[in-house]
CSV table of C-alpha atoms in Angstrom, one decimal:
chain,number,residue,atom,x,y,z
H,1,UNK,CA,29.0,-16.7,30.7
H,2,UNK,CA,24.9,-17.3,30.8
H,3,UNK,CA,23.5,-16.3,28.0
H,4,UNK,CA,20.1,-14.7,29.2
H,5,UNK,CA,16.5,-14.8,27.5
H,6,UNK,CA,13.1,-13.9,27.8
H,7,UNK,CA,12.5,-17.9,27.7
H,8,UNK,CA,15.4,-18.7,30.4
H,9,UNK,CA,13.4,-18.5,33.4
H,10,UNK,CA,10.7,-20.3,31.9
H,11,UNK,CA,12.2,-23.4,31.2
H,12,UNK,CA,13.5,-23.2,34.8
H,13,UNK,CA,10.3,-23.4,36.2
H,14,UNK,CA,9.4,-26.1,34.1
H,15,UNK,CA,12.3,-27.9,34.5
H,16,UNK,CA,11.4,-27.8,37.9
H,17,UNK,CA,7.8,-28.1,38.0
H,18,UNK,CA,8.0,-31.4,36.6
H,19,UNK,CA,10.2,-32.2,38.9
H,20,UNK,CA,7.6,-31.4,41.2
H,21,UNK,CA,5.2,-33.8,39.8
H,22,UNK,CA,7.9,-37.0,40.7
H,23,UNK,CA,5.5,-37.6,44.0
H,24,UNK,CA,2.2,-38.7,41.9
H,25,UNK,CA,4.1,-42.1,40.4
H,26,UNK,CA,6.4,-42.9,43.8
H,27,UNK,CA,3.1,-43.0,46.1
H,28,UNK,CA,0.9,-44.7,42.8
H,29,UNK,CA,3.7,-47.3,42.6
H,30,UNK,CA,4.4,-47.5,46.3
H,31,UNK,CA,1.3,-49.6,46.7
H,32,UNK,CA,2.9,-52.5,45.0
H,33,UNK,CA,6.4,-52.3,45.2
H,34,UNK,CA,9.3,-51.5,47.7
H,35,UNK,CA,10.8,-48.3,48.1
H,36,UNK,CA,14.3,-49.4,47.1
H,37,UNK,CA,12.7,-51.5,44.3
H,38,UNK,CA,10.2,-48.5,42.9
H,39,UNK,CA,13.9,-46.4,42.9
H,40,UNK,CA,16.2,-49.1,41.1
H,41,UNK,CA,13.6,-49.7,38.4
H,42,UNK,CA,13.6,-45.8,38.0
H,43,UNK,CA,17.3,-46.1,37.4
H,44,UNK,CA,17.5,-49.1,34.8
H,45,UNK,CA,15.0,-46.6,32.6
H,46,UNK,CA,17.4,-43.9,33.4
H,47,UNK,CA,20.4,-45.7,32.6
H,48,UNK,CA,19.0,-46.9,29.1
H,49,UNK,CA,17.8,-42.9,28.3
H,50,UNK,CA,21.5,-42.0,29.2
H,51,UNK,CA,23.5,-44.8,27.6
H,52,UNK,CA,24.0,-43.2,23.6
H,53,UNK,CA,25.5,-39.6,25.6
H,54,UNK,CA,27.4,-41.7,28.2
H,55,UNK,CA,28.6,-44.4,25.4
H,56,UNK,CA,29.2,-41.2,23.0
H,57,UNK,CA,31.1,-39.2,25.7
H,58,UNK,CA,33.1,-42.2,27.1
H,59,UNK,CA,36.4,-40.3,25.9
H,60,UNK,CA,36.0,-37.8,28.9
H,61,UNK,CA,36.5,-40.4,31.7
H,62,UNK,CA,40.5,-40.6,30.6
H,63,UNK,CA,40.2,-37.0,31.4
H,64,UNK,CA,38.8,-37.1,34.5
H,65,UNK,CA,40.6,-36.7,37.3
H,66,UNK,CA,40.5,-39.1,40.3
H,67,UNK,CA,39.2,-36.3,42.4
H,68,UNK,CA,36.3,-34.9,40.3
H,69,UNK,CA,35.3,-39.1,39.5
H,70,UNK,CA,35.4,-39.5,43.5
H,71,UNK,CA,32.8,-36.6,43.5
H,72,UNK,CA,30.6,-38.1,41.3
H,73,UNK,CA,30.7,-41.8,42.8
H,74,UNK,CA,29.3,-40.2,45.9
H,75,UNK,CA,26.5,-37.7,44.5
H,76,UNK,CA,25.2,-41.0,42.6
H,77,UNK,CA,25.5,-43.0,45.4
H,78,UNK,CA,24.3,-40.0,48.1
H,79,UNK,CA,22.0,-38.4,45.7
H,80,UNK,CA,20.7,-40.6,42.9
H,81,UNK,CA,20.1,-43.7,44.9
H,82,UNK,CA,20.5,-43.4,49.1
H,83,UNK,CA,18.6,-40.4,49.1
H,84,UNK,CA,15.9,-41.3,46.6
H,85,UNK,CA,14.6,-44.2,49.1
H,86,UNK,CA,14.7,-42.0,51.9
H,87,UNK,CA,12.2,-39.4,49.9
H,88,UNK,CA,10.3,-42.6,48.6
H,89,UNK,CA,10.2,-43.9,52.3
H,90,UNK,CA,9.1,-40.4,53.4
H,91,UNK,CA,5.9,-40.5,50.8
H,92,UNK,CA,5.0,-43.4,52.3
H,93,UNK,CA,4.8,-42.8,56.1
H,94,UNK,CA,4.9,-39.1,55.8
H,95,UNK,CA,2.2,-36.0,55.2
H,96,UNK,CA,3.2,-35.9,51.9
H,97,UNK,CA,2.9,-32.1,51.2
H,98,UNK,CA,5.1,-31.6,54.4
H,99,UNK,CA,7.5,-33.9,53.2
H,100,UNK,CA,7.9,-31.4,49.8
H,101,UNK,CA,7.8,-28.6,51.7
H,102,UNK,CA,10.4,-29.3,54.6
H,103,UNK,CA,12.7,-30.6,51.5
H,104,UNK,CA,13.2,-26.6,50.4
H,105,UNK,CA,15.8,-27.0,54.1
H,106,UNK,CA,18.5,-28.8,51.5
H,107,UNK,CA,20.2,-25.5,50.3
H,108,UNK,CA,20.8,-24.5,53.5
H,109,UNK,CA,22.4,-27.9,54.3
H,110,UNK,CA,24.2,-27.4,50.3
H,111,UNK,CA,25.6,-24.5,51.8
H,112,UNK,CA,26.9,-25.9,55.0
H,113,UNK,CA,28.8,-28.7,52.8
H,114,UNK,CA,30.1,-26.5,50.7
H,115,UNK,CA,31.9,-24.2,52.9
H,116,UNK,CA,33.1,-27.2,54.9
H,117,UNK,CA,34.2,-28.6,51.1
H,118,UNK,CA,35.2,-25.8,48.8
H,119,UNK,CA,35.8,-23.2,52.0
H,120,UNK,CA,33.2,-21.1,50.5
H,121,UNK,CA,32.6,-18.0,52.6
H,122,UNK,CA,29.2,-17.0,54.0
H,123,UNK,CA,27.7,-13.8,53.6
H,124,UNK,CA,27.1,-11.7,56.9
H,125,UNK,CA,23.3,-12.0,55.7
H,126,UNK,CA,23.6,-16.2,56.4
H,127,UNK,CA,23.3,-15.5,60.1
H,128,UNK,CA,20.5,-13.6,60.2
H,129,UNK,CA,18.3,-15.8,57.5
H,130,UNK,CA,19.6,-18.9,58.0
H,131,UNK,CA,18.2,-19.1,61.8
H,132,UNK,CA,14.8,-17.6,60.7
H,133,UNK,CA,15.2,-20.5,58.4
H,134,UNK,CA,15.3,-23.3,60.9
H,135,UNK,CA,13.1,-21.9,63.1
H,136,UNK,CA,10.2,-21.9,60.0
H,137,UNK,CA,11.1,-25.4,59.4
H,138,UNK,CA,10.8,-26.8,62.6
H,139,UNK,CA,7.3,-25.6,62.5
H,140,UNK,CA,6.3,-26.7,59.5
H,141,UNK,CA,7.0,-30.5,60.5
H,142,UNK,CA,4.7,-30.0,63.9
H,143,UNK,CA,1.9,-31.3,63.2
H,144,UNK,CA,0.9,-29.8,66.6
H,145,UNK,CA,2.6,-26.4,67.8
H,146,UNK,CA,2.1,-27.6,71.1
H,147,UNK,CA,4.2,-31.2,71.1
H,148,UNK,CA,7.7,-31.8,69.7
H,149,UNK,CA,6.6,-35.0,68.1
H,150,UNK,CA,7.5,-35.8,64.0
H,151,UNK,CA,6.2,-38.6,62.4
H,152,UNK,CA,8.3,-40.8,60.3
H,153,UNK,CA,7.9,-39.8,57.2
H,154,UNK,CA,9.7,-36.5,58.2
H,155,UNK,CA,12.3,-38.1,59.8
H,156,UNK,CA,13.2,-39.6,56.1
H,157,UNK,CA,12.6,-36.3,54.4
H,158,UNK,CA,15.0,-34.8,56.7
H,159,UNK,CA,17.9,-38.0,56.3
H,160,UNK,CA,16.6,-37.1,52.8
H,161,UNK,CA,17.5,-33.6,52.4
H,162,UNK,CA,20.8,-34.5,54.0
H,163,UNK,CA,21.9,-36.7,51.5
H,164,UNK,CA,20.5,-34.5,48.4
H,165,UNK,CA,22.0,-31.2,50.2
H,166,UNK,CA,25.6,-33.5,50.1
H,167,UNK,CA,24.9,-34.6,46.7
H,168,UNK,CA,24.5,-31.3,44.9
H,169,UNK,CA,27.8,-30.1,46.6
H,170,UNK,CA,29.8,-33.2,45.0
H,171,UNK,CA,27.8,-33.0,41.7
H,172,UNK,CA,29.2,-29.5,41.5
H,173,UNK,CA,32.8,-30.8,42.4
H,174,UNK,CA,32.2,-33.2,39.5
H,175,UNK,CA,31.9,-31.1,37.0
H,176,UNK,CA,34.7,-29.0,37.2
H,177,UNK,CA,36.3,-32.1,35.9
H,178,UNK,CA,33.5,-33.3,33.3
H,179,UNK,CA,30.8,-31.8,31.0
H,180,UNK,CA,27.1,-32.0,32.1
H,181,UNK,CA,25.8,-34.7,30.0
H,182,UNK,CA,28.7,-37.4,30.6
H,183,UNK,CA,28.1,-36.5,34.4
H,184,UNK,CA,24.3,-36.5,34.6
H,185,UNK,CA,24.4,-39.9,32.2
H,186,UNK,CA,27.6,-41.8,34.8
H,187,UNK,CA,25.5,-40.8,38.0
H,188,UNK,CA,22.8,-43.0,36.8
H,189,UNK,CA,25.0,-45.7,36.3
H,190,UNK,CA,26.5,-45.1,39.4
H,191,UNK,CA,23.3,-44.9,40.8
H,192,UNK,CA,21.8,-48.1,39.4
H,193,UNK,CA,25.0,-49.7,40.5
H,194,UNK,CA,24.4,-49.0,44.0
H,195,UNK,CA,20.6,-49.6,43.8
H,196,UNK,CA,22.0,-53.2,42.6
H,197,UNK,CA,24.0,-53.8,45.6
H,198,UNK,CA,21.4,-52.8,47.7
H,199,UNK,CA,18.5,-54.9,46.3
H,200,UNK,CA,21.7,-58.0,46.5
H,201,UNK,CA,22.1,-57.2,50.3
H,202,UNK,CA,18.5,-56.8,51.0
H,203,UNK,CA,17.5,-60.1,49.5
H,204,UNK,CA,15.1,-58.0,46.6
H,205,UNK,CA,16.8,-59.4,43.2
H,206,UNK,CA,14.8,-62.2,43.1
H,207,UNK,CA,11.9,-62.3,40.2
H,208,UNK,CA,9.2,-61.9,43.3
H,209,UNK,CA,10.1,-58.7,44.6
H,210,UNK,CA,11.5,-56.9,41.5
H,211,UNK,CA,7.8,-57.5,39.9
H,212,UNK,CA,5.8,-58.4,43.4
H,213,UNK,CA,2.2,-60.1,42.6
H,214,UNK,CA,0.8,-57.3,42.8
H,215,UNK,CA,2.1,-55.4,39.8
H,216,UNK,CA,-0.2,-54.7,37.1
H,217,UNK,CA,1.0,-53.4,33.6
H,218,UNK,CA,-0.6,-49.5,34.5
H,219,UNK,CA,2.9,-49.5,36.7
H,220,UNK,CA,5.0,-49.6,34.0
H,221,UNK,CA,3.7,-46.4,32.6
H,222,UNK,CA,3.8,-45.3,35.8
H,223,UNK,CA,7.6,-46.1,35.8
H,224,UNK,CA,8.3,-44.5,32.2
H,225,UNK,CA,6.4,-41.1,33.8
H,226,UNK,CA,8.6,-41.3,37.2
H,227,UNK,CA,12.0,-41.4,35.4
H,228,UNK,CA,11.5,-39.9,31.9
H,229,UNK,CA,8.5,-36.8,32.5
H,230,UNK,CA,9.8,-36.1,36.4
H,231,UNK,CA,13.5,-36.8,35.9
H,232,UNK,CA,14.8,-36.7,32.4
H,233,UNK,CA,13.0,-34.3,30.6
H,234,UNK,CA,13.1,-31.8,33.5
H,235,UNK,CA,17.0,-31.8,33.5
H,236,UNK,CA,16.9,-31.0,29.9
H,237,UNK,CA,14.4,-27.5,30.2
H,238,UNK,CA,16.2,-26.8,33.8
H,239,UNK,CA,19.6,-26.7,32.2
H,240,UNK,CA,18.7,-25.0,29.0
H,241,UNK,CA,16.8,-22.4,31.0
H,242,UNK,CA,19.8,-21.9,33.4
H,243,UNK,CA,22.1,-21.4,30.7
H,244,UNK,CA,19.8,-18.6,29.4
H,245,UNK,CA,18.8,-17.0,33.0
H,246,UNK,CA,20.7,-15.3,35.7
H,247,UNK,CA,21.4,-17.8,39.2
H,248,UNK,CA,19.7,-15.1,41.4
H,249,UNK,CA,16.6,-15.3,38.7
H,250,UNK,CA,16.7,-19.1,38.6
H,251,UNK,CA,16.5,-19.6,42.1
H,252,UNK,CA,12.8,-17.9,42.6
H,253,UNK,CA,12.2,-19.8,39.6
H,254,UNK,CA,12.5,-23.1,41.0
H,255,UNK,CA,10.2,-22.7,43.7
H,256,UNK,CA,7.7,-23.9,41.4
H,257,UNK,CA,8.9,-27.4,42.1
H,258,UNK,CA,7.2,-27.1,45.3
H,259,UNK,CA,4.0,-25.3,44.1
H,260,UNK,CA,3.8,-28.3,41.3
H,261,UNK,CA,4.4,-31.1,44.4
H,262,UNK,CA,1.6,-29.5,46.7
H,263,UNK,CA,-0.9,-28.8,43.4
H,264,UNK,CA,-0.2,-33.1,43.5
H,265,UNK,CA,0.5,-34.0,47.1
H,266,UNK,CA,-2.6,-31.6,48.3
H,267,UNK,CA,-4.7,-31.0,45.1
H,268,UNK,CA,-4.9,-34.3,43.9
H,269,UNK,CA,-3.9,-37.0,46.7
H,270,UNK,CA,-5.4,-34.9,49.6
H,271,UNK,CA,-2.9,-35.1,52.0
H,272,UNK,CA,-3.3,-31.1,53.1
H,273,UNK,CA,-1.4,-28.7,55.2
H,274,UNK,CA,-2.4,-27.3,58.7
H,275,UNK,CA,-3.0,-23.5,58.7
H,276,UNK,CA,0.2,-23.1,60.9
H,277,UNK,CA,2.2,-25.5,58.1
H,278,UNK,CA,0.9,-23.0,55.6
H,279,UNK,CA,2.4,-19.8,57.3
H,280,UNK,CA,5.6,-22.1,58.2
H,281,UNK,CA,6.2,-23.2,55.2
H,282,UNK,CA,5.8,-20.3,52.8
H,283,UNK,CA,8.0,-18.6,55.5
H,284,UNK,CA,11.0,-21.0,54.9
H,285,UNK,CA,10.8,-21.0,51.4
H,286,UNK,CA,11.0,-17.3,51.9
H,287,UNK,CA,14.1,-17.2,54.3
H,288,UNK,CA,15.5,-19.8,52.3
H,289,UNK,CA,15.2,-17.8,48.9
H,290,UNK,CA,17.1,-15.0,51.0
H,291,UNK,CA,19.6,-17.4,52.0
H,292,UNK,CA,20.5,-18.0,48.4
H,293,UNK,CA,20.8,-14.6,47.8
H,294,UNK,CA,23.0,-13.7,50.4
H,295,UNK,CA,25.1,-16.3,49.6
H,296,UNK,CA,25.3,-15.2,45.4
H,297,UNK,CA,26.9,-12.1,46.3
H,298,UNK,CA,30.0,-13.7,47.9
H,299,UNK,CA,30.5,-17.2,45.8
């Protein structure tokens, strides 16, 4: 039962926030190294944070059930790794404060899996949000109201979202099986595992291309700030604030992760929003938000 606090919400949305900050080091260390290289190093870091709790909590997996492991295999391998590149890829051809926004689609998509998954029901309320929903999103990626025409990068947010809205259902068939820190800590092993494979396939595990010429040592810190300030501190305040706050609360909360990406993507790199993505995209997050809590009162 959530405990709930004063402070609960707070750490949500700082959690999230510096989750939200993740864009500054991809497109900083997309200038020198591949997409599927910037993402594997990200994972070896992760993989050496994680490996006391993992190596700690290494009991649980003789627990586990084949069912809740399969889960996992494929939100580190959807989630952690696959659809990484894609949002790494999407950085680097993309608008990148479109590409944050149009990622707030992927509970919609969550939702989706999950019925198909878990047979969750939808709330009556789905079918009149969710369209308004789509419809907001499919003008926020014009960048002209009067073409049809995307650009890359949103084609990869999109395959993106996909794979992160697929994730998040495993990852929460996974831990009905397996406590949050042996979970959080295997997906990044899983994830490196798969990065590994795909580096091997791609011909990018030689020395040249894991640390290209044009590396300099500034990247490493950029590396420590992608995988330790935007993805493992975050999970620690995002969890300890959701065990303290209320799931309807929490989700307004987390909207700061967009507000942190644009305050980056728009305030800092430049890369701004058309009037009409403005309106578009405040509306999705909006009809998105009203998604979630239709959806609450019936799950």
């Amino acid at each position: 039962m959530t405990h709930q606090s004063k402070a609960g919400p707070w750490l949500v949305a700082l959690g999230a926030a510096l989750w939200g900050t993740e864009s500054y080091w991809r497109v900083r260390l997309s200038q020198a190294f591949a997409s599927e290289v910037i993402v594997f190093w990200e994972h070896v870091i992760l993989v050496v944070a994680f490996a006391p709790l993992v190596i700690a909590r290494r009991g649980e997996l003789r627990r586990t059930s084949g069912r809740s492991l399969g889960y996992l295999v494929f939100s580190g391998v959807a989630g952690s790794a696959v659809g990484t590149i894609f949002f790494t890829e999407a950085l680097r051809h993309g608008n990148k404060s479109v590409v944050n926004v149009v990622l707030n689609v992927q509970p919609l998509l969550s939702t989706a899996a999950a019925v198909i998954l878990f047979r969750d029901r939808l709330a009556r309320a789905f079918f009149a949000w969710a369209p308004l929903a789509i419809c907001a999103g499919v003008a926020l990626v014009l960048q002209d109201p009067r073409t049809l025409a995307i650009d890359a990068g949103i084609a990869y947010a999109m395959i993106c979202a996909l794979f992160w809205g697929l994730s998040t259902v495993a990852g929460r068939g996974a831990m009905t099986g397996m406590s949050l820190g042996f979970a959080a800590g295997l997906r990044v092993v899983v994830g490196l595992v798969t990065m590994s494979a795909i580096l091997a396939a791609r011909g990018l595990l030689a020395p040249a291309a894991l640390v290209p010429a044009g590396a300099a040592m500034h990247d490493l810190w950029d590396f420590l700030g992608l995988a330790i300030l935007s993805g493992g501190v975050p999970l620690l305040f995002y969890f300890a604030g959701l065990a303290r706050t209320r799931a309807s609360t929490a989700g307004y909360f987390e909207m700061m992760q967009t507000l942190a990406a644009l305050l980056v993507t728009w305030g800092i790199q430049g890369d701004a929003l058309r009037p009409h993505q403005i309106v578009a995209g405040a509306l999705l997050i909006f009809f998105v938000a009203m998604v979630q809590r239709a959806q609450e009162s019936v799950t």
